[in-house]
Amino acid sequence: MKMRTESCDFLIVGSGIAGLMSALYLAPYGRVLLLTKKKLSDCSTNRAQGGIACVIDEQDSFDQHVIDTLNAGAGLCNESVVRKIVSEGPERLNELINLGVRFNHRHDGRPGFDLGREGGHSQRRVLHAGDITGQKIESVLVKRAMRHPAITMMENAMLIDLITTRWLRRPGDNQCVGAYVLNEKSGEIFAVRSPVTVMATGGCGKVYLYTCNPDIATGDGIALAWRAGAKITNMEFIQFHPTCLYHPKAKRFLISEAVRGEGAELVDTNGRAFMKKYDKRGSLAPRDIVARAIDSEMKRTGAPYCCLDIRHKSSEFLKARFPNIYNTCLEFGIDMANDLIPIVPSAHYMGGGIKTSIDGVTSLPGLYAVGETACNGLHGANRLASNSLLEALVCAYETSGRVIADACVLPKTLRIPAWHYGKAVASDEAVMVAHNWMEVRTCMWDYVGIVRTNKRLARAQNRVRNLRREIREYYFDYLVTTDTLELRNIALVAELIIRCALRRKESRGLHYTLDYPSLLPQARNTILPGRKL
Ligand code: SIN
């Protein structure tokens, strides 16, 4: 069957801040094709509540932000990466403001931005747009990208696999030269031919049963990069956000850490504060500590949740500072000014990812990665709150500079073969996809969660390997759909998380295991080579 092939200078995958900023930075230099598997706004950026951590206050300093980031990262951050991202922040932030993003200003009449505070930060340094910062950023960037004549954006376009020269059996070093893509609406499979692919696909929260991530967070970038032969690193570091709203009807609604920044205390169901037992910083300790403390209190008391208490603030203050959170809680019958807010931890951020330098270079020529899907050493073993939008902003800029300097070209005689459908037929067993989807996520939640053991990890590894075997058969027998592709990706990413977790024989940052409760003297990254092709 004849297959359509699109050509571009820069293929960008993902429509959050990392993908959109990369598109805007690269557009002056060539044709950009940006693909996203659902709608443009279906991305984690759009749901970010807290804001962007950036040093702009006179009382603050780059050194303090660097120290806070290193402290959260538990010995695994790359200090020069941290310093560069922190110190370049204000310049990139100004570009965002010049594009039209508006952050809240102080309301006491003094000039300057209203800065929020979050766990692990020694200063108020989080710029925010109400409590829907991500949504405000996303809408400005989407508008800008839509208007740019060199940028084409395509929704409902899900990558099946990257195409590499090794896969095409060409001699020489392996190079990424494009991708096979499924158009979810029409069912058409087409190819994209591009000397540069920038992966900006976000995280993998959906690998876990409970997550505050959007449905698209299925670790696609990690799975695609690994299958193409790129190195993956530090996948054991999954950040569980301590405070996701606990309510049978609330699907993954986050109660921002900024609420604790304004004085909310973590309490048990009887209203007793407990965080000081675990850390002298109390409710504003870094997230790994807070999430473990909540987990331990839930296990100790048998209660299915803990609570946040911000009843000492007036409803006027709460409505003005957290309009979205206040109104959403109210829809579920919780008035933050009068009631405790029931919360549980849930999977929130992927600390590891495709191994990159600060400028997005991966171990596979032609493939770059930016944002949550990349791991460049900023976060180490635990991400400091609100550092991720900053990272995406700075690294999109740095990566674009590197892409232009690298001037990748495609091999002259490159021809992309048509997608091979084989004997695949339309599936009459979608139930298997739904079932395996739940199995992977339940297994990861139960055995590879906040507190781990060797035994639980080994059990999870067995189960996930079996599931992957079944999924592989299903994948080859039936025509691909977005659901089967996502299932194939979450199962692979689950296995990569488990493999990394089994290699770490210590408890560091977000990886905590009862079998090795202390730190090893030397901090090392876990690096998995990509699949052998
Ligand atoms: C939050 O608002 O609590 C999330 C911020 C972040 O994860 O950086």
mmCIF file with all atom_site columns, C-alpha atoms and ligand atoms in Angstrom, residues 49-51 118 239 241 254-258 287 348 383-388, ligand 1:
data_model
loop_
_atom_site.group_PDB
_atom_site.id
_atom_site.type_symbol
_atom_site.label_atom_id
_atom_site.label_alt_id
_atom_site.label_comp_id
_atom_site.label_asym_id
_atom_site.label_entity_id
_atom_site.label_seq_id
_atom_site.pdbx_PDB_ins_code
_atom_site.Cartn_x
_atom_site.Cartn_y
_atom_site.Cartn_z
_atom_site.occupancy
_atom_site.B_iso_or_equiv
_atom_site.pdbx_formal_charge
_atom_site.auth_seq_id
_atom_site.auth_comp_id
_atom_site.auth_asym_id
_atom_site.auth_atom_id
_atom_site.pdbx_PDB_model_num
ATOM   1  C CA . GLN A 1 49  ? -0.902 25.154 39.112 1.00 0.00 ? 49  GLN A CA 1
ATOM   2  C CA . GLY A 1 50  ? 2.111  26.292 41.133 1.00 0.00 ? 50  GLY A CA 1
ATOM   3  C CA . GLY A 1 51  ? 4.152  28.334 38.662 1.00 0.00 ? 51  GLY A CA 1
ATOM   4  C CA . GLU A 1 118 ? 6.657  25.871 47.849 1.00 0.00 ? 118 GLU A CA 1
ATOM   5  C CA . GLN A 1 239 ? 7.848  11.934 42.278 1.00 0.00 ? 239 GLN A CA 1
ATOM   6  C CA . HIS A 1 241 ? 2.818  14.720 44.753 1.00 0.00 ? 241 HIS A CA 1
ATOM   7  C CA . LEU A 1 254 ? -4.133 18.581 42.508 1.00 0.00 ? 254 LEU A CA 1
ATOM   8  C CA . ILE A 1 255 ? -4.095 20.781 45.595 1.00 0.00 ? 255 ILE A CA 1
ATOM   9  C CA . SER A 1 256 ? -1.037 22.871 44.786 1.00 0.00 ? 256 SER A CA 1
ATOM   10 C CA . GLU A 1 257 ? 1.920  22.927 47.128 1.00 0.00 ? 257 GLU A CA 1
ATOM   11 C CA . ALA A 1 258 ? 1.468  26.699 47.039 1.00 0.00 ? 258 ALA A CA 1
ATOM   12 C CA . ARG A 1 287 ? 8.053  16.312 48.481 1.00 0.00 ? 287 ARG A CA 1
ATOM   13 C CA . HIS A 1 348 ? 3.171  13.409 39.570 1.00 0.00 ? 348 HIS A CA 1
ATOM   14 C CA . ARG A 1 383 ? 12.764 17.661 41.744 1.00 0.00 ? 383 ARG A CA 1
ATOM   15 C CA . LEU A 1 384 ? 12.335 20.942 43.579 1.00 0.00 ? 384 LEU A CA 1
ATOM   16 C CA . ALA A 1 385 ? 8.779  22.246 43.143 1.00 0.00 ? 385 ALA A CA 1
ATOM   17 C CA . SER A 1 386 ? 8.149  24.580 40.182 1.00 0.00 ? 386 SER A CA 1
ATOM   18 C CA . ASN A 1 387 ? 11.595 23.998 38.686 1.00 0.00 ? 387 ASN A CA 1
ATOM   19 C CA . SER A 1 388 ? 10.140 22.098 35.735 1.00 0.00 ? 388 SER A CA 1
HETATM 20 C C1 . SIN B 2 .   ? 2.087  22.252 42.666 1.00 0.00 ? 1   SIN B C1 1
HETATM 21 O O1 . SIN B 2 .   ? 1.488  23.271 42.355 1.00 0.00 ? 1   SIN B O1 1
HETATM 22 O O2 . SIN B 2 .   ? 2.073  21.765 43.795 1.00 0.00 ? 1   SIN B O2 1
HETATM 23 C C2 . SIN B 2 .   ? 2.881  21.554 41.603 1.00 0.00 ? 1   SIN B C2 1
HETATM 24 C C3 . SIN B 2 .   ? 4.074  22.335 41.289 1.00 0.00 ? 1   SIN B C3 1
HETATM 25 C C4 . SIN B 2 .   ? 5.146  21.440 40.725 1.00 0.00 ? 1   SIN B C4 1
HETATM 26 O O3 . SIN B 2 .   ? 5.013  20.230 40.722 1.00 0.00 ? 1   SIN B O3 1
HETATM 27 O O4 . SIN B 2 .   ? 6.187  21.980 40.334 1.00 0.00 ? 1   SIN B O4 1
#
